[in-house]
Coordinates of C-alpha atoms and ligand atoms in Angstrom, one line a residue:
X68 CA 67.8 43.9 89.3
X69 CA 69.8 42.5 92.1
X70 CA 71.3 44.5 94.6
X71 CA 75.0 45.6 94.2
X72 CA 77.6 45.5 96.5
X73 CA 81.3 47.1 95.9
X74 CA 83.9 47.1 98.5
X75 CA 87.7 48.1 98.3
X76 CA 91.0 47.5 99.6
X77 CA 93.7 50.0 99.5
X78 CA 95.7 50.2 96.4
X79 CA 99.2 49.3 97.7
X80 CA 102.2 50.9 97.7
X81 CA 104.7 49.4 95.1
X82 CA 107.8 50.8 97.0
X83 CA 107.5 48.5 99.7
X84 CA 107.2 44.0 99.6
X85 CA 103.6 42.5 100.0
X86 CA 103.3 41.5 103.7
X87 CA 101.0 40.1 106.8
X88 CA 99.0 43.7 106.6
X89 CA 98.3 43.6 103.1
X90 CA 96.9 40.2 103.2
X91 CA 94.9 41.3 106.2
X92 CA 93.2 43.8 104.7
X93 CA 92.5 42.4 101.1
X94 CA 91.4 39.2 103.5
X95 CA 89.0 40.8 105.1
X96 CA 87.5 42.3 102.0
X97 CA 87.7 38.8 100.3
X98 CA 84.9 37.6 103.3
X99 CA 82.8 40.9 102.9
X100 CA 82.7 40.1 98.8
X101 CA 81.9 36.6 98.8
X102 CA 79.3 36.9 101.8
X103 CA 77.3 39.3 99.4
X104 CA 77.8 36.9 96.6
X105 CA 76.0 34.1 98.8
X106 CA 73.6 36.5 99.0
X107 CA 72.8 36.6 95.7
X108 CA 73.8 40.5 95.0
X109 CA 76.1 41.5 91.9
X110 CA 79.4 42.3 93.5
X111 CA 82.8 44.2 92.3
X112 CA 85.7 44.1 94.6
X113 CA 88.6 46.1 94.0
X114 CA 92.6 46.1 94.6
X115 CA 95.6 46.7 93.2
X116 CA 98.5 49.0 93.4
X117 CA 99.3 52.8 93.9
X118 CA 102.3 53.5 92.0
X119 CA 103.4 57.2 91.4
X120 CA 104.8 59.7 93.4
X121 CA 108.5 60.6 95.2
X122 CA 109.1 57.3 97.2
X123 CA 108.4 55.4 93.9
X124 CA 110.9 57.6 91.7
X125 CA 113.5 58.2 94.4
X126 CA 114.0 53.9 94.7
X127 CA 114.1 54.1 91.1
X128 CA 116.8 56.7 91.2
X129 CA 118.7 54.4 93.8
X130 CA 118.3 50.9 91.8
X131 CA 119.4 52.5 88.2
X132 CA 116.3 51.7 86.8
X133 CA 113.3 54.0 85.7
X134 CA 110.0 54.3 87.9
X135 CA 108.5 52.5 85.9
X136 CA 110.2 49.6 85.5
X137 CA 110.0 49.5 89.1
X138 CA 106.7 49.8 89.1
X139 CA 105.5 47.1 86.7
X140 CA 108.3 44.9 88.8
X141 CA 106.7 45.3 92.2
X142 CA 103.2 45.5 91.0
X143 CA 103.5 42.2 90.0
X144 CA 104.2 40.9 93.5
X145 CA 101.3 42.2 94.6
X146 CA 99.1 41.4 92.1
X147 CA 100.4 37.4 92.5
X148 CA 99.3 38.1 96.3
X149 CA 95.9 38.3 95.8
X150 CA 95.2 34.4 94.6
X151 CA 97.7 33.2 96.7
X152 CA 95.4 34.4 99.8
X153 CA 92.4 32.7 97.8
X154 CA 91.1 36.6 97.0
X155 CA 88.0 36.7 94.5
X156 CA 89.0 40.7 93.3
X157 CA 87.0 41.3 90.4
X158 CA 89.9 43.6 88.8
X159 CA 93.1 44.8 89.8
X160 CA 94.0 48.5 89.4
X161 CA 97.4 49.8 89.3
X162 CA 97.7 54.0 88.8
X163 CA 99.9 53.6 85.7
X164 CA 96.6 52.3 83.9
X165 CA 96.4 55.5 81.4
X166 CA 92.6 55.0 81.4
X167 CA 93.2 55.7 85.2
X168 CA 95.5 58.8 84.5
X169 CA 93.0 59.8 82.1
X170 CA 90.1 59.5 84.6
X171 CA 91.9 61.7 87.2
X172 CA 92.7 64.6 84.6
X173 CA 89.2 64.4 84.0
X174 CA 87.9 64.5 87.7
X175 CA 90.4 67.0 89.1
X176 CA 89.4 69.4 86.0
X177 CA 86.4 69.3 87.2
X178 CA 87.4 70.0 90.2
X179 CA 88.9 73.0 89.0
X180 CA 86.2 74.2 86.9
X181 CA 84.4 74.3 90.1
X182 CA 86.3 76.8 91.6
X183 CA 88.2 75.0 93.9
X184 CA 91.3 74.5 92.5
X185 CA 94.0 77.6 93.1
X186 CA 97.8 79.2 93.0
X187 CA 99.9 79.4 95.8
X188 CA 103.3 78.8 97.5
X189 CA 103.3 75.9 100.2
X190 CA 105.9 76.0 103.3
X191 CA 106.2 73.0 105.8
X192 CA 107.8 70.3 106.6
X193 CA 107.4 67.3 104.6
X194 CA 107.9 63.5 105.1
X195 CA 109.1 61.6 102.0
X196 CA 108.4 58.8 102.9
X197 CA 104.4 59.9 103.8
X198 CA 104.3 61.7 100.8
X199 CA 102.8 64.1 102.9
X200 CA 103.4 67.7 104.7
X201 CA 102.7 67.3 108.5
X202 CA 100.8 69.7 110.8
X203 CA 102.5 71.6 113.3
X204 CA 100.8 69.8 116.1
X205 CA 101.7 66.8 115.1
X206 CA 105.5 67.0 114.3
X207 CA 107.1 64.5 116.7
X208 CA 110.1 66.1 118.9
X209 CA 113.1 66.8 117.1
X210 CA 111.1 67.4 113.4
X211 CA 110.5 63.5 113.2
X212 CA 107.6 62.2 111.1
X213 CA 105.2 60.2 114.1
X214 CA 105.1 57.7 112.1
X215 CA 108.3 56.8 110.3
X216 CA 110.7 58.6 113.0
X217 CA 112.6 60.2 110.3
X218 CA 113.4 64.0 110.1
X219 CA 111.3 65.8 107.9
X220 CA 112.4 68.4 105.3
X221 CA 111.1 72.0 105.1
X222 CA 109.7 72.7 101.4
X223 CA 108.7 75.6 99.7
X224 CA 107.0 75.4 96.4
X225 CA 105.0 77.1 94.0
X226 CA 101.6 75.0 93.5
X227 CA 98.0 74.6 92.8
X228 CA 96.1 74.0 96.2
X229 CA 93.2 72.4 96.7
X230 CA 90.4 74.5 98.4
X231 CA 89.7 72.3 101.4
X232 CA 88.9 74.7 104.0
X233 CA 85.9 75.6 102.0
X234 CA 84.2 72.1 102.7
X235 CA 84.7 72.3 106.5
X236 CA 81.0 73.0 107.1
X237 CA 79.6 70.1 104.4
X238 CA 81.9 67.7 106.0
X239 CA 80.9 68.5 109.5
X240 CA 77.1 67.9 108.1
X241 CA 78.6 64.8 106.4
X242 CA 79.2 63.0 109.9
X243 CA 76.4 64.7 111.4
X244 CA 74.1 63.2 109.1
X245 CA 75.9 59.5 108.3
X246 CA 77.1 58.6 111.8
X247 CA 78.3 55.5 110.3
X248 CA 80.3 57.1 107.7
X249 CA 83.2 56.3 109.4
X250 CA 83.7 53.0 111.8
X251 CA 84.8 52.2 114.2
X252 CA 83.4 55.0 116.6
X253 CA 86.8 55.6 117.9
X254 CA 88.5 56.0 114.6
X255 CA 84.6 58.4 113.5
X256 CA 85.9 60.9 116.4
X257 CA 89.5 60.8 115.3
X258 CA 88.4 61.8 112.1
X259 CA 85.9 64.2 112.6
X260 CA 88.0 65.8 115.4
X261 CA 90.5 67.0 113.0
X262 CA 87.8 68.1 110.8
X263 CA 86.6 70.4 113.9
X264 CA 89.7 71.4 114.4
X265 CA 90.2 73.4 111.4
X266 CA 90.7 72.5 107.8
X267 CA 94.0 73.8 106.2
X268 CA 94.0 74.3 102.4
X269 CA 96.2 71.5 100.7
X270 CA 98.6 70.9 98.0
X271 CA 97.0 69.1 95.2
X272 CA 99.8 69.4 92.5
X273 CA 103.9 68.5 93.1
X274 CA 106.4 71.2 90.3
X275 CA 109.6 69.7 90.4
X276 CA 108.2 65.8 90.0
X277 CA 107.7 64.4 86.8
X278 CA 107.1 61.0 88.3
X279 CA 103.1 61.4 88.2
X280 CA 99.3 62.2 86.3
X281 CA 100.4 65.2 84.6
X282 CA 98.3 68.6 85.7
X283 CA 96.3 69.1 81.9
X284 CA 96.4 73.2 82.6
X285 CA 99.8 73.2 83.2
X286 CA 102.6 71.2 82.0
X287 CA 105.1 71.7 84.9
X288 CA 103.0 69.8 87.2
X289 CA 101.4 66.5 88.1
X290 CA 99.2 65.6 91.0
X291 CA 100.1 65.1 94.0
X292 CA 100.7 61.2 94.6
X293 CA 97.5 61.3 96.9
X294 CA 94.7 62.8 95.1
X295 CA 95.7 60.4 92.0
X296 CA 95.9 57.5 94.4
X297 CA 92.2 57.9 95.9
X298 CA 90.3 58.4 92.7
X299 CA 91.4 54.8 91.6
X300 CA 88.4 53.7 93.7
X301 CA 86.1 55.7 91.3
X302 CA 88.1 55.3 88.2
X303 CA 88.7 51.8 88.3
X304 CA 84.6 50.8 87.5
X305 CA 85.1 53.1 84.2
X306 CA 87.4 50.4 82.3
X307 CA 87.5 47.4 84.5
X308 CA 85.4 45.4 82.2
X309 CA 86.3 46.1 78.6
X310 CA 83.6 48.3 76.4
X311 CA 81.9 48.6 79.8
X312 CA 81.2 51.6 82.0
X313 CA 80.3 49.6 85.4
X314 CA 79.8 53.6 87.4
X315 CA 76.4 53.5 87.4
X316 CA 76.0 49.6 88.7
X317 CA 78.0 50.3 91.4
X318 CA 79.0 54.0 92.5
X319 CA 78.8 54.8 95.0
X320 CA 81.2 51.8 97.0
X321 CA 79.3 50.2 100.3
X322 CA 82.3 49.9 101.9
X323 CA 86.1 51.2 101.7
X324 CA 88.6 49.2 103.9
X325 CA 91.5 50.9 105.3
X326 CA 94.0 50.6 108.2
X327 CA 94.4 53.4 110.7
X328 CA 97.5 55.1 108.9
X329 CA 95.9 56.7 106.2
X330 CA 92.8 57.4 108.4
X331 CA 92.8 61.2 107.0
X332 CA 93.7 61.4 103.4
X333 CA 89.9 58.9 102.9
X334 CA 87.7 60.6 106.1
X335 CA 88.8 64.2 105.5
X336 CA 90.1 64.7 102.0
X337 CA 88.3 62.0 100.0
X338 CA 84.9 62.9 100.3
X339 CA 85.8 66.8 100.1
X340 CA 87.1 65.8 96.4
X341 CA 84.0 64.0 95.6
X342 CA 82.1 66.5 97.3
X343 CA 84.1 69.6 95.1
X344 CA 84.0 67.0 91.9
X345 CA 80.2 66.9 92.3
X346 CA 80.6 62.7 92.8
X347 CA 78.1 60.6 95.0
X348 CA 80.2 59.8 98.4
X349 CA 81.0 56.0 99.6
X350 CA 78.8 54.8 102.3
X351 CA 81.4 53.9 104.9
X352 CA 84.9 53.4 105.7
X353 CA 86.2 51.3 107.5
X354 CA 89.2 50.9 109.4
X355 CA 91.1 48.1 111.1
X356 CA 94.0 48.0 113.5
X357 CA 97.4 46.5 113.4
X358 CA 98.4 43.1 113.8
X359 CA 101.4 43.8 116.5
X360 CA 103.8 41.0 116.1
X361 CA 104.4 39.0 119.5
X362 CA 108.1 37.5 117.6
X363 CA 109.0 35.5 121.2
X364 CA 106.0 33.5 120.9
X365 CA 107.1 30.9 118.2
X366 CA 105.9 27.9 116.6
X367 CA 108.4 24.9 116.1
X368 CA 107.2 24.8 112.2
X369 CA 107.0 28.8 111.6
X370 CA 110.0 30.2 113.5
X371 CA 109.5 33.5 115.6
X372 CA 108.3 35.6 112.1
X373 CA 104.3 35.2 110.7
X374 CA 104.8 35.8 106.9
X375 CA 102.1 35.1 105.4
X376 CA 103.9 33.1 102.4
X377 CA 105.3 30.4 104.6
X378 CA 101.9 30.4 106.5
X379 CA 100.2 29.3 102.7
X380 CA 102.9 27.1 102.1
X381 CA 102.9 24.8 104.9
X382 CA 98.8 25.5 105.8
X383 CA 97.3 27.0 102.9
X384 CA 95.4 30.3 102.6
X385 CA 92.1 29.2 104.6
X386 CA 94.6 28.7 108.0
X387 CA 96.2 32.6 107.2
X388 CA 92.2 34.0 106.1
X389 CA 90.8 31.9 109.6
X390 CA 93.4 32.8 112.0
X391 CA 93.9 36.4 110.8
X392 CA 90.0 37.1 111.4
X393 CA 89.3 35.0 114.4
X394 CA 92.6 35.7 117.0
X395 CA 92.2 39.8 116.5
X396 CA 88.9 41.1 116.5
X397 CA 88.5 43.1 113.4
X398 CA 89.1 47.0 113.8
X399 CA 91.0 46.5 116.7
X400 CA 95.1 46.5 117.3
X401 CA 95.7 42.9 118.5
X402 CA 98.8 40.7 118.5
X403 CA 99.1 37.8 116.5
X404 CA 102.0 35.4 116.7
X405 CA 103.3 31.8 115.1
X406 CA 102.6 29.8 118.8
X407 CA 99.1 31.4 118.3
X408 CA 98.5 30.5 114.9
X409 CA 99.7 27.1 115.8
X410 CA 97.7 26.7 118.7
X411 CA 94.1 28.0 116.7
X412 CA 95.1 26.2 113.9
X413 CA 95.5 22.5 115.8
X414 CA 92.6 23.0 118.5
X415 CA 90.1 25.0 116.6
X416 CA 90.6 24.2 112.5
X417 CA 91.6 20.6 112.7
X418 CA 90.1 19.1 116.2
X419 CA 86.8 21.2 116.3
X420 CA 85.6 22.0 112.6
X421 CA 88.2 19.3 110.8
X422 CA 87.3 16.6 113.1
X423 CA 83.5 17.4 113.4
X424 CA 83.4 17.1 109.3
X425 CA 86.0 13.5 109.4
X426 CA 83.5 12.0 112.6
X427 CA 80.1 13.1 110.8
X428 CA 80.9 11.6 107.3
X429 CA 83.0 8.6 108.7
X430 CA 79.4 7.3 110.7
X431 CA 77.1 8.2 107.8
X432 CA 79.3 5.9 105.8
X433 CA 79.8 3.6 108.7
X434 CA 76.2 2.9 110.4
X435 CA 74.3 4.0 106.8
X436 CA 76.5 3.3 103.8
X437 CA 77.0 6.7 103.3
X438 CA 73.5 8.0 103.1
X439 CA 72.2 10.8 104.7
X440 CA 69.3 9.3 106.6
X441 CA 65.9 10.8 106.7
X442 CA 65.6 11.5 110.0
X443 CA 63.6 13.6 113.1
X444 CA 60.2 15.1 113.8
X445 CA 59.0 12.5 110.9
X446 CA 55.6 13.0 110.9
X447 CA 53.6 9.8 110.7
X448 CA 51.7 11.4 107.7
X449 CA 55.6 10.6 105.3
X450 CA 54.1 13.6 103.4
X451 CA 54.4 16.2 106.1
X452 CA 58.3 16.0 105.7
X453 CA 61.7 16.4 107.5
X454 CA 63.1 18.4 110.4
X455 CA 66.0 18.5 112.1
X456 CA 65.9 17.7 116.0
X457 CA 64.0 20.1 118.1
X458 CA 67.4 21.1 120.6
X459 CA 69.7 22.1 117.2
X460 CA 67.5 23.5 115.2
X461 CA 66.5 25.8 118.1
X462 CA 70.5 26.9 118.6
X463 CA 70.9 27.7 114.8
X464 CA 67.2 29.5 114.7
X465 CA 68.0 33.6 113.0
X466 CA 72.1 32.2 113.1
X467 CA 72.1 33.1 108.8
X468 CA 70.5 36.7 109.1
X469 CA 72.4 37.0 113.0
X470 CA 76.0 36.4 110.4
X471 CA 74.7 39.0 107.6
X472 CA 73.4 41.5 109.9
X473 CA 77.4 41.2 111.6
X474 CA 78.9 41.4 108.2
X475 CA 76.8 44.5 107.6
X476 CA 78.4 46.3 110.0
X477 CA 82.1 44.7 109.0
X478 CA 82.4 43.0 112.5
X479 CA 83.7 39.9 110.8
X480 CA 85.9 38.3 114.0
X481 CA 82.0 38.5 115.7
X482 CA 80.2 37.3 112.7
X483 CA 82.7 34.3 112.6
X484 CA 82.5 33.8 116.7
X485 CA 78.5 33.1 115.7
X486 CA 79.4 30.6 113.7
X487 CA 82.0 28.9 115.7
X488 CA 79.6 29.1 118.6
X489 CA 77.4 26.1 116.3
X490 CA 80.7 24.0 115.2
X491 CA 81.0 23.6 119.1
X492 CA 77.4 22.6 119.6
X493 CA 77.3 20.2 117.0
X494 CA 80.4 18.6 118.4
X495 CA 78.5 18.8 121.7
X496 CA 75.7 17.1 120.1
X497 CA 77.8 14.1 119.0
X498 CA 79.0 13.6 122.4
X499 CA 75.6 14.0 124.2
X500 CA 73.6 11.3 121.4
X501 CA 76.4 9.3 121.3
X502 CA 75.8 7.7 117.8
X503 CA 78.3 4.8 118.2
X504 CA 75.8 3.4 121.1
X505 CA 72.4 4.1 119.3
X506 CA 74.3 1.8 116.6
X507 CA 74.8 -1.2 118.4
X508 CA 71.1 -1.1 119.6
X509 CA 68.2 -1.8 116.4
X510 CA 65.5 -0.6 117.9
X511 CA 67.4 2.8 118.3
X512 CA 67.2 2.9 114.8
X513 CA 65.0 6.0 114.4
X514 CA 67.0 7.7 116.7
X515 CA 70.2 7.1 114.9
X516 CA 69.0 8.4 112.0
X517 CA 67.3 11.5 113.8
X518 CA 71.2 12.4 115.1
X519 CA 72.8 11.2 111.9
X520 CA 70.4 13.6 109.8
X521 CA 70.6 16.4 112.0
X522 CA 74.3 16.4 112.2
X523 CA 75.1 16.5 108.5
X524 CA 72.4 19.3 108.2
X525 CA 73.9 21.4 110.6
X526 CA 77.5 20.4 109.4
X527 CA 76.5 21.4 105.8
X528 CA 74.8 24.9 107.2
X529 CA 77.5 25.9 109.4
X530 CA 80.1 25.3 106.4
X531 CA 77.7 27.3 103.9
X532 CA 78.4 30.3 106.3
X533 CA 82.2 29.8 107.0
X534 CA 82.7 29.6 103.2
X535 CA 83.7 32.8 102.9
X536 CA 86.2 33.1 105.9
X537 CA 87.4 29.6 104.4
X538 CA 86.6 29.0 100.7
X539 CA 89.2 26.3 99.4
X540 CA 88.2 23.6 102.9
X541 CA 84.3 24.6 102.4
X542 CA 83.6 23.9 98.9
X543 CA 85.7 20.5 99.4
X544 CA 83.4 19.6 102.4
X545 CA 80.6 20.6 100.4
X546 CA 80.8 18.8 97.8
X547 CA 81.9 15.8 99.9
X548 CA 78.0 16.5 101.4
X549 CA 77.0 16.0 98.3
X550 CA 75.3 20.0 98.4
X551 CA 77.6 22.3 96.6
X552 CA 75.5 25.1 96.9
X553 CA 76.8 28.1 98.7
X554 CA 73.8 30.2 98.4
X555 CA 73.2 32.0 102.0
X556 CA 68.9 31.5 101.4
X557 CA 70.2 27.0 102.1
X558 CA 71.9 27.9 105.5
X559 CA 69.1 27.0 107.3
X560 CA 68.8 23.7 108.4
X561 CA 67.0 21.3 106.5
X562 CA 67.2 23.3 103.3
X563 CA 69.5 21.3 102.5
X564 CA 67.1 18.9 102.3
X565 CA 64.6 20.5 99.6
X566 CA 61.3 21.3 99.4
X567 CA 60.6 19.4 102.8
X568 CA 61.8 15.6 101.5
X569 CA 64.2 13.8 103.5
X570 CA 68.3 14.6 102.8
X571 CA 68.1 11.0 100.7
X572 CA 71.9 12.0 98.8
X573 CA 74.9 10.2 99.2
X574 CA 78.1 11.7 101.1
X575 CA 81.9 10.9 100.2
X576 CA 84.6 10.5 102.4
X577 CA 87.4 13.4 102.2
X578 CA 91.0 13.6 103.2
X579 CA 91.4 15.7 106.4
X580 CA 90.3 19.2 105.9
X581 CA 93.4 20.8 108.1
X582 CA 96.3 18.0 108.2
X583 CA 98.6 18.4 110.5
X584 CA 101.8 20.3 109.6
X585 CA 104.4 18.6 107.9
X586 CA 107.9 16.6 109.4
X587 CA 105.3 16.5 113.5
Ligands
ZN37 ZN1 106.4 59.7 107.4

């Protein structure tokens, strides 16, 4: 059976629009899912939208319309954002599912049957727009939430708490045990800091909502927004393909991506629910920074704002996926602005990889009619095959299982550094062999078609592994090379080739793979 591989993005939250962080995140776990496709492993990737709780039903309130109407409005936005950024999700959850609601009732029952569920009376002061009470320690001057700078509202209520203090010692093993539980190493500490600190029994249920999973023991309740939110990642495998139960084929999840905001509720509380419901724990979370928005750096095309809509629109999704993962290195704040998206797009998308892929198929067609010659290290013996020149094939030697072992460890702005690192030497290579002169000379021949063969090799390897950062370009080029295949066992030069016989196919031109923007 082949291996499986299950990553997730947050589920969303439908009270606010779909914007650049969003895409960032479900980007990034786009590359991670079709990476472990090319590798030939059975994947499920996951998103959608998380859609109960008091910010959900208070907007409601405001428009005149019910929460769920609401809901199934702004889910839709967010579900049409997912194809727009060329995502491959394999299903898209939203917490209004009933088979979702059902799942939770079951899981949290357990929970309860386990003897970790309990009646109290909560006091503290609560943010509504975190959905969330806040710690002493971290209420900002002047009861402000830290992170919406509104004030916060002292509550009092009558609910069932989750035991979470009793899991202090088995989460402390937890990060003991799984260093890599949590990455990066800043964002481990973070977490397991607070779990050192001292871990607070928590509200699990909400009384005077109705907007929620209702509590099965007792009517007057539903869950808290939270607990129903995070068990979507579980749920979600339980009905996602009809008359299918896909838990066992993929529980636990490789890899849960997350930004830094909602750091505790999957470090701390999510594996102590899994942990109290008797559920295998995810292997890693993983959580990026911010994209800070530099607005007085601005692009004559994009204005002073990076929305990612009008990014698609006038560049499509590959120029958003590319620039997104290459300007910021991944799990890191970084700034991003429209002047910088510009700039990577021109000198990096269109001159180094656009041009490299227009040059190398434009003097195939030119100086061979547009077939791939059979070129270097030709033995005399015709039998003993093909290989690419000695000086290439030595810069792309491991460069397949160097990517992988990056991905592995989600450093995708690395993994695609690797790969940029080959586009440059192959344009390097053009300039050093000069093609254009070995063409004019016949008895260069040979050598012409040792450069020519070696290019398109390392052209068509080099796409292979950016296919996932940049799906819609690479599969064009691809097929332009006449080798469709994505598979990650042909990035390897002279794979491409077959079993050892010459690269004897035909190319086709293409239109440029990143035109320059429109009315320039
Ligand atoms: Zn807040």
């Amino acid at each position: 059976m082949a291996k499986s591989f299950y990553v997730t993005t947050p589920i969303y939250y439908v009270n606010a629009a779909p914007h650049l962080g969003h895409a960032y995140t479900t980007i990034a776990a786009d590359v991670m899912a079709r990476h472990h496709r090319q590798r030939g492993e059975e994947v499920f990737f996951l998103t959608g939208t998380d859609e109960h709780g008091e910010p959900v039903a208070d907007a409601a309130h405001a428009q005149g319309v019910s929460p769920q109407e609401l809901a199934d409005k702004n889910a839709e936005r967010f579900k049409a954002l997912a194809p727009r950024l060329g995502a491959s999700n394999d299903f898209f959850i939203r917490t209004t599912d009933p088979e979702h609601m059902a799942k939770v009732q079951e899981v949290l029952m357990k929970v309860r049957d386990n003897g970790y569920v309990y009646e109290g009376v909560y006091e503290g002061w609560y943010c509504p727009r975190c959905a969330d009470f806040k710690a002493e320690n971290e209420i900002d001057e002047g009861k402000l939430c830290p992170i919406h700078h509104i004030e916060l509202v002292r509550e009092k209520e009558e609910n069932y708490f989750f035991a979470l203090s009793r899991f202090q010692e088995r989460l402390g093993g937890l990060y003991r045990e799984h260093p890599d539980f949590v990455a990066p190493r800043t964002r481990y500490n973070e977490a397991l800091s607070f779990i050192t600190g001292g871990l607070r029994d928590v509200p699990l249920t909400r009384r005077r909502l109705t907007w929620g999973v209702p509590v099965p023991w007792d009517e007057e309740h539903v869950f808290y927004v939270w607990f129903d939110a995070l068990l979507n990642y579980y749920s979600a495998l339980s009905y996602a393909r009809p008359g299918e139960d896909l838990t066992p084929a993929f529980w636990p999840a490789n890899c849960h991506l997350i930004a830094k905001d909602i750091l505790r509720f999957h470090t701390v509380y999510w594996p102590a629910l899994l942990m109290a419901a008797d559920i295998e724990l995810p292997e890693r979370v993983f959580v990026h920074g911010y994209l800070l928005m530099e607005g007085e750096k601005m692009s004559k095309s994009l204005g002073n704002v990076l929305d990612p809509f009008a990014v698609i629109d006038q560049f499509g999704a590959d120029a958003l996926r590319f620039y997104l993962l290459r300007d910021v290195s991944f799990g890191q704040d970084g700034s991003v602005s429209t002047a910088a998206f510009e700039g990577r797009y021109e000198s990096e998308l269109a001159n180094e990889y656009g041009n490299l892929a227009s040059r190398t198929l434009a003097m195939v067609a030119r100086y061979r009619e547009g077939v791939v010659p059979a070129g270097a290290g030709r033995a005399p013996d015709p039998g003993a095959g093909w290989a690419p020149d000695a000086a290439i094939a030595a810069d792309f030697a491991g460069l397949a299982e160097r990517v992988s072992e990056l991905i592995d460890g989600v450093e995708l702005t690395n993994a695609l550094e690797e790969i940029w690192a080959r586009v440059r030497r192959l344009n390097r290579y053009v300039e050093e062999e000069a093609p254009w002169a070995l063409a004019k000379d016949p008895s260069r021949a040979e050598d012409l078609d040792r450069v020519l063969g070696t290019l398109v090799e390392g052209l068509r390897v080099v796409t292979v592994l950016l296919h996932p950062y940049l799906p819609a370009s690479t599969e064009r080029l691809l097929a332009a090379l006449g080798a469709p295949d994505v598979a990650l066992a042909g990035a390897k030069l002279g794979a491409g080739a077959g079993n050892g016989t010459p690269p004897t196919r035909k190319v086709a031109p293409i239109e440029p793979l990143f035109p320059r923007a429109q009315g320039e």
